[in-house]
mmCIF file of C-alpha atoms in Angstrom:
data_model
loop_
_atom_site.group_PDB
_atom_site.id
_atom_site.type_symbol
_atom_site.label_atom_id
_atom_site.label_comp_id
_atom_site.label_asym_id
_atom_site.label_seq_id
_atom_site.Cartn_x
_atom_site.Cartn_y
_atom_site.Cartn_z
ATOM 1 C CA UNK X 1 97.293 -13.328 149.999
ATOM 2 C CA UNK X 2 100.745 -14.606 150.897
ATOM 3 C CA UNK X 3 101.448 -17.786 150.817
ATOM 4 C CA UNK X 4 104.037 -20.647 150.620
ATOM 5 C CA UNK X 5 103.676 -24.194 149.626
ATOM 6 C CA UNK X 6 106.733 -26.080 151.206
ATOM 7 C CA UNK X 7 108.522 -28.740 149.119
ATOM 8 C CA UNK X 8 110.172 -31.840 150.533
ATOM 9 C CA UNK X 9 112.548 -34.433 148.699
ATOM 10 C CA UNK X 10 109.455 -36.852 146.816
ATOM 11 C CA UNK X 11 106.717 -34.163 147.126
ATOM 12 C CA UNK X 12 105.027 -34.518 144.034
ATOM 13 C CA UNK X 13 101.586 -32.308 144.656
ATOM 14 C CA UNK X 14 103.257 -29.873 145.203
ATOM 15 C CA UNK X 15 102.803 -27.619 141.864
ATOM 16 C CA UNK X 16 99.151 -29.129 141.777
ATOM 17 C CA UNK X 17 98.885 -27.161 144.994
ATOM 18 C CA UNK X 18 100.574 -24.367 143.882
ATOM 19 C CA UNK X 19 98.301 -24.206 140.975
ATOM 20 C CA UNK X 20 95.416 -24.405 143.333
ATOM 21 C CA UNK X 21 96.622 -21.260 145.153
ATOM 22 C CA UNK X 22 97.598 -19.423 141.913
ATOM 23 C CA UNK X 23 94.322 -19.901 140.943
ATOM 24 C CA UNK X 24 91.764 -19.506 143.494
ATOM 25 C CA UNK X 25 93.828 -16.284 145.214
ATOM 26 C CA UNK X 26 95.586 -15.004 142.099
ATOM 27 C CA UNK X 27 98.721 -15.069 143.606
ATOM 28 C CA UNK X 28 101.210 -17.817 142.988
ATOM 29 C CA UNK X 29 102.518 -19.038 146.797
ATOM 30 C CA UNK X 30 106.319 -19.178 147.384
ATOM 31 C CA UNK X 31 107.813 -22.901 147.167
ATOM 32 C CA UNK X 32 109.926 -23.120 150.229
ATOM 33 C CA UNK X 33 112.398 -25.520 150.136
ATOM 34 C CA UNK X 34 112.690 -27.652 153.567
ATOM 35 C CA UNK X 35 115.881 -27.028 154.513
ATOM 36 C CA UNK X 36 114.890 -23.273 154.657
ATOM 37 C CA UNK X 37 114.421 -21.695 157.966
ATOM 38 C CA UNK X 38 112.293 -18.673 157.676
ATOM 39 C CA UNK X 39 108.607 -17.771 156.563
ATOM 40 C CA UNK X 40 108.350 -15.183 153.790
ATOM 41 C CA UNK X 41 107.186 -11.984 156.124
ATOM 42 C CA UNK X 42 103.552 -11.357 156.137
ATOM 43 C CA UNK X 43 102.636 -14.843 155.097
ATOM 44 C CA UNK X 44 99.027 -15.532 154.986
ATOM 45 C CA UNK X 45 99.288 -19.472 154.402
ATOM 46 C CA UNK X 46 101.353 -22.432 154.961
ATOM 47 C CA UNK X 47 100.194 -25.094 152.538
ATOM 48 C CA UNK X 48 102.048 -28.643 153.284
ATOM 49 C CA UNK X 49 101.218 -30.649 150.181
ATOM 50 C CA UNK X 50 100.930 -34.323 149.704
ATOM 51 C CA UNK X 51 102.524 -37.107 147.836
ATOM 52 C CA UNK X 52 105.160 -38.210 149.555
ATOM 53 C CA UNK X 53 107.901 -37.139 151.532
ATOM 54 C CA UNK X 54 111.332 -38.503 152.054
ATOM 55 C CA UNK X 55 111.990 -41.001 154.850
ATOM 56 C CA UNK X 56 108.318 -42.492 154.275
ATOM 57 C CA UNK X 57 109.596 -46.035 153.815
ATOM 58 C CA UNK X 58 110.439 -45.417 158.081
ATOM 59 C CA UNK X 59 107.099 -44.046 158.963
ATOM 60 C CA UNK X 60 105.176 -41.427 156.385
ATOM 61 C CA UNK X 61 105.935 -37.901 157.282
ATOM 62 C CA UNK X 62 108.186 -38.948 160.485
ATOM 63 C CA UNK X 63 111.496 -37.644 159.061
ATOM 64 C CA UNK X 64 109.808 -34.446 156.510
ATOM 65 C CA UNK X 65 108.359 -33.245 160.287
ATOM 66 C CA UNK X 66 111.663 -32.962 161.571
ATOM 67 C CA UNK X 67 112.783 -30.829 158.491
ATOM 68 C CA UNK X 68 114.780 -26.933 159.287
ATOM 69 C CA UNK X 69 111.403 -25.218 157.683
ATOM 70 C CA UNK X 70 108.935 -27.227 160.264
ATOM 71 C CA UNK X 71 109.813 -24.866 163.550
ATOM 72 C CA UNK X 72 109.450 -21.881 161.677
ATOM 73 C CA UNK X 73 105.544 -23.451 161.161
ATOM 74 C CA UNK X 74 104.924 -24.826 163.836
ATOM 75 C CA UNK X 75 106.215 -21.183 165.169
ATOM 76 C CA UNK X 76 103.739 -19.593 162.746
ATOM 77 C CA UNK X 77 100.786 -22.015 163.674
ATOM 78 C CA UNK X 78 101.138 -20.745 167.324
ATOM 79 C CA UNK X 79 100.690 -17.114 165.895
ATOM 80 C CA UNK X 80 97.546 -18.161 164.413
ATOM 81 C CA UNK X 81 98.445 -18.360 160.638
ATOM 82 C CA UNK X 82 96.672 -20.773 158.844
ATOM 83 C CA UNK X 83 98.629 -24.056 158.151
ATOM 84 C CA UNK X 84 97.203 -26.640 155.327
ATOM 85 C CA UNK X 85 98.366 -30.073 155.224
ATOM 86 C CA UNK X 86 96.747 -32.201 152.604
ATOM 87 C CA UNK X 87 97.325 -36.217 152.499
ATOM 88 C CA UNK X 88 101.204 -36.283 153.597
ATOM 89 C CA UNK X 89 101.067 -33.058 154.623
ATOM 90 C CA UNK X 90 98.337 -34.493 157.168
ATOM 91 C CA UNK X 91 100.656 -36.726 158.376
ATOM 92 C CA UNK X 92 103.500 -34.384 158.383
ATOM 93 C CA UNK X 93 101.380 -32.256 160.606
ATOM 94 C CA UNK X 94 100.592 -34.764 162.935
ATOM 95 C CA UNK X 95 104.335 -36.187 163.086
ATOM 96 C CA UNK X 96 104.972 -32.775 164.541
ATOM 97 C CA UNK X 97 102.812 -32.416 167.290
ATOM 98 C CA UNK X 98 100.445 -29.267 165.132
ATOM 99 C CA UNK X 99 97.233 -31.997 165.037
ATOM 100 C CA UNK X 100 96.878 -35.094 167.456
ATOM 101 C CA UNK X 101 96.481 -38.640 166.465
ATOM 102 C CA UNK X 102 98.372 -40.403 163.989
ATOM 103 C CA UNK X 103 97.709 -41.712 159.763
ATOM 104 C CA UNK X 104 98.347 -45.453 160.237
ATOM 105 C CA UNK X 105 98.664 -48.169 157.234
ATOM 106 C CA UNK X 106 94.865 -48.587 155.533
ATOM 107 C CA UNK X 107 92.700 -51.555 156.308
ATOM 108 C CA UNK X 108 93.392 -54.129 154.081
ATOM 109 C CA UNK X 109 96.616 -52.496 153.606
ATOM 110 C CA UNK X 110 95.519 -51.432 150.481
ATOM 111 C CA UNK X 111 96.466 -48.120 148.990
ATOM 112 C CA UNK X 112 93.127 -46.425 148.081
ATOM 113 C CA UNK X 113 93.057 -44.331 144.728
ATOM 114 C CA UNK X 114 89.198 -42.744 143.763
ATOM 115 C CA UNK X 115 86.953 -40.049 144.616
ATOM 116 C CA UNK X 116 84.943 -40.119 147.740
ATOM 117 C CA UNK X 117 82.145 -38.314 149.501
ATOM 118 C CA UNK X 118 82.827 -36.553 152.297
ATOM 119 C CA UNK X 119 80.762 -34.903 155.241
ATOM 120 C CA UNK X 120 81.196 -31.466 156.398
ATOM 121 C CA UNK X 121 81.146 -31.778 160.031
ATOM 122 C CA UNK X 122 82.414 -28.052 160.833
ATOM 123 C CA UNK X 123 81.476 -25.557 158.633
ATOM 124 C CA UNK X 124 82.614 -22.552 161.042
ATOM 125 C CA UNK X 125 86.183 -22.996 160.789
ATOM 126 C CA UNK X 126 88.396 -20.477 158.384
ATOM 127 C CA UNK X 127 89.126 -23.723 156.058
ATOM 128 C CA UNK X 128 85.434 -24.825 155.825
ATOM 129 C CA UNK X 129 83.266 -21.160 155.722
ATOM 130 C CA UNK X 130 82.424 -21.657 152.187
ATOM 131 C CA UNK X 131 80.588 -25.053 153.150
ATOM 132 C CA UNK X 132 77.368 -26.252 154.715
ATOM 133 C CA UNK X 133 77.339 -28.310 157.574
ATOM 134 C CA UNK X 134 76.612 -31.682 156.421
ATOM 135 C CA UNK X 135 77.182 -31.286 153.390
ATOM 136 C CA UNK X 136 77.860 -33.813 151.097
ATOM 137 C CA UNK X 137 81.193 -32.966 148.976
ATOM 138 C CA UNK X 138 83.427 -35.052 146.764
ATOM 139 C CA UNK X 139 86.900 -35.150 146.712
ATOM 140 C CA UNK X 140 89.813 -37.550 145.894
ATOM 141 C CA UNK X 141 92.315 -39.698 147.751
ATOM 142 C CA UNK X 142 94.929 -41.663 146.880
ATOM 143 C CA UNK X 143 97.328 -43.157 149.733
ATOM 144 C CA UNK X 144 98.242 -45.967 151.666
ATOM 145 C CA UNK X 145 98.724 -44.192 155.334
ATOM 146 C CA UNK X 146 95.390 -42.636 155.664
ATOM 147 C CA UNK X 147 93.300 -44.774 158.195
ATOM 148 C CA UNK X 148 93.632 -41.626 161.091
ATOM 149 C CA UNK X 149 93.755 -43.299 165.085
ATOM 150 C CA UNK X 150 93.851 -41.791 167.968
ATOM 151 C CA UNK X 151 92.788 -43.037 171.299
ATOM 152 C CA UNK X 152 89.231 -42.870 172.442
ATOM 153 C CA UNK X 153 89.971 -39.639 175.571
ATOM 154 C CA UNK X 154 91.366 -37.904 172.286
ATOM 155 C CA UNK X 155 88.347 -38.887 169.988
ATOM 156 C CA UNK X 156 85.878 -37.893 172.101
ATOM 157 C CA UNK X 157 87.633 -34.652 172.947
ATOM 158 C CA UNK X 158 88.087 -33.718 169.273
ATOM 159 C CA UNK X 159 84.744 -33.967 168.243
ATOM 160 C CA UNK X 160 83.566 -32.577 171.522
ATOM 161 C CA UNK X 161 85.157 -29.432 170.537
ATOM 162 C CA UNK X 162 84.055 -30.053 166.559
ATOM 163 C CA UNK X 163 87.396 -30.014 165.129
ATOM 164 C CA UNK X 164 86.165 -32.872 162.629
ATOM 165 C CA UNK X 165 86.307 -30.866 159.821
ATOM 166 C CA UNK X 166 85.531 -33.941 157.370
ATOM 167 C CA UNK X 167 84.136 -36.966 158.087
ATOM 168 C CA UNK X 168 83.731 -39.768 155.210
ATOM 169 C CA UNK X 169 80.564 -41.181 154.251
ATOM 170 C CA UNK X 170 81.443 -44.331 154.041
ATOM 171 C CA UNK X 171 84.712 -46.550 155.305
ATOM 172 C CA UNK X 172 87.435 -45.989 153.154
ATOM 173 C CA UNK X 173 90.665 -46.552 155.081
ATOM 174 C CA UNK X 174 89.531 -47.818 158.191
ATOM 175 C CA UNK X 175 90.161 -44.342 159.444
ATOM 176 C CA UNK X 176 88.593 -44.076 163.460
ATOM 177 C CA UNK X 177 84.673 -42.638 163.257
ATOM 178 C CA UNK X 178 85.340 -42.280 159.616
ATOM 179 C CA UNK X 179 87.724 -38.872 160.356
ATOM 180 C CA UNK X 180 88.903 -37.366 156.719
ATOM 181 C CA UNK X 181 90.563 -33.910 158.526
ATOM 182 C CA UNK X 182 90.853 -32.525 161.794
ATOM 183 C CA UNK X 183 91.465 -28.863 163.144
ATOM 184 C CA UNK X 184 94.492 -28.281 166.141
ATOM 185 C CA UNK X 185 92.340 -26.861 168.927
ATOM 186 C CA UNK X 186 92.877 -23.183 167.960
ATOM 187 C CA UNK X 187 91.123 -23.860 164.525
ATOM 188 C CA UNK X 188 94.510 -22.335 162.159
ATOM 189 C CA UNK X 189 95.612 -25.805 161.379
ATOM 190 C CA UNK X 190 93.592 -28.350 159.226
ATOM 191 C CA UNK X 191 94.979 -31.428 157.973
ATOM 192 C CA UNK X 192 92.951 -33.453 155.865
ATOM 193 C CA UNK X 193 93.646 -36.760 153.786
ATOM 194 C CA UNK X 194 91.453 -36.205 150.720
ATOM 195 C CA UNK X 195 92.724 -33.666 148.173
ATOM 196 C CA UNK X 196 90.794 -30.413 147.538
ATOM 197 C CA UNK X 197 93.527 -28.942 145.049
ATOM 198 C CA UNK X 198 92.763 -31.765 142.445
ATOM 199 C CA UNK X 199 88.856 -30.587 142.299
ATOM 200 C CA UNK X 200 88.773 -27.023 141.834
ATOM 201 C CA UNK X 201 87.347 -26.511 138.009
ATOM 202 C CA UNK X 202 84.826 -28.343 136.116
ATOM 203 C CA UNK X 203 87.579 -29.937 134.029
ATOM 204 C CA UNK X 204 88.711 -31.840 137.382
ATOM 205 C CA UNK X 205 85.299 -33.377 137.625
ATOM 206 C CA UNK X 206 83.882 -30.773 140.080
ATOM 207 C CA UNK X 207 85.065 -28.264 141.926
ATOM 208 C CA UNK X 208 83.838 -28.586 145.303
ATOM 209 C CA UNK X 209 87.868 -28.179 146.795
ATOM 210 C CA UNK X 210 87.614 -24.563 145.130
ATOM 211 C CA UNK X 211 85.635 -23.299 148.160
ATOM 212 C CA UNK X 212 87.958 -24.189 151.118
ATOM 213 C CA UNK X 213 90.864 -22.455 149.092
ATOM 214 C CA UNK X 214 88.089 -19.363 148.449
ATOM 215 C CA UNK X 215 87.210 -19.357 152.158
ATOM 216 C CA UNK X 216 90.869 -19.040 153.020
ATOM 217 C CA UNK X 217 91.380 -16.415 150.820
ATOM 218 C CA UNK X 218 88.297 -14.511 152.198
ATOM 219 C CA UNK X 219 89.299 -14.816 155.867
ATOM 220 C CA UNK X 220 93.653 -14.270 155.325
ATOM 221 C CA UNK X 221 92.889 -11.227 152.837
#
């Protein structure tokens, strides 16, 4: 599988991602600068990684979404290629229009660092195959913009048409309905706050992010 982890200035999950990919697929992806303006041809996956992007001190993800390399995704998203955005790549996403809503400051205004357990709501979608629906998984977070809001006509409608991916199982960030990811409404774009590239091997803890990279890999291949 092809595949291409974009790298902004601050990015700093990048390689874990990368690794991830390398791993799961056996493939390492291409790191795409942002100030590049084409996909690799016959990419498979766009993987948006978190940790930071620059111009977060204005609003996270606000300037990385206006970035040369973001219309050649958003491009790609409307040809149905799967786009990934994990944690700031979440809110990169949703800074450019791919996923609704926006990742607001955390309740408390704390910056929330642990693992958490997470719900599978969908369990149909090309990110979430490998899982059960509701199942319980566990996966990390660490961030301070992750408490996801939208208004109630777009709640309702998202999880009227099931693209809550994740839910979490109990309040974290203050997050509306307890939302952890959300699919766009043709199901090719997840973003997701919680990081499934930092559990993929035993060593991490567990390895219950392995699966949504080994579902990916099963339905791009």
């Amino acid at each position: 599988m092809k595949s291409a982890v974009i790298v902004f200035p601050g990015s700093n999950c990048d390689r874990d991602l990368a690794v991830a990919i390398r791993d799961v697929t056996g493939q390492a992806p291409a790191m795409l600068w942002h100030q590049e303006t084409e996909l690799p041809d016959g990419i498979g996956l766009i993987a948006v990684p978190g940790g930071f992007s620059y111009g977060d001190y204005l609003r996270s993800g606000a300037m990385a979404a206006r970035s040369p390399i973001m219309r050649a995704i958003v491009e790609a998203a409307g040809r149905g290629i799967p786009v990934l955005g994990i944690c700031n790549g979440f809110q990169i996403l949703t800074e450019a229009g791919l996923l609704p809503g926006a990742l607001m400051r955390n309740a408390g205004l704390n910056f929330v660092c642990r693992d958490v357990a997470l719900t599978v709501e969908n369990s149909q979608s090309t990110f979430t195959a490998r899982y059960d629906k509701g199942e319980t998984v566990h996966f990390p977070v660490a961030h301070h913009d992750g408490n996801f809001s939208a208004d109630a006509e777009t709640l309702d409608r998202i999880e009227g048409e099931g693209r809550v991916a994740f839910r979490y199982a109990e309040a974290v960030n203050g997050s509306a309905r307890n939302i952890a990811g959300i699919l766009n409404d043709a199901g090719n774009v997840l973003g997701m706050m919680p990081h499934p590239e930092r559990v993929i091997e035993a060593a991490h803890g567990n390895s219950d992010g392995r699966r949504l990279f080994e579902g990916l890999l099963e339905a791009v291949a």
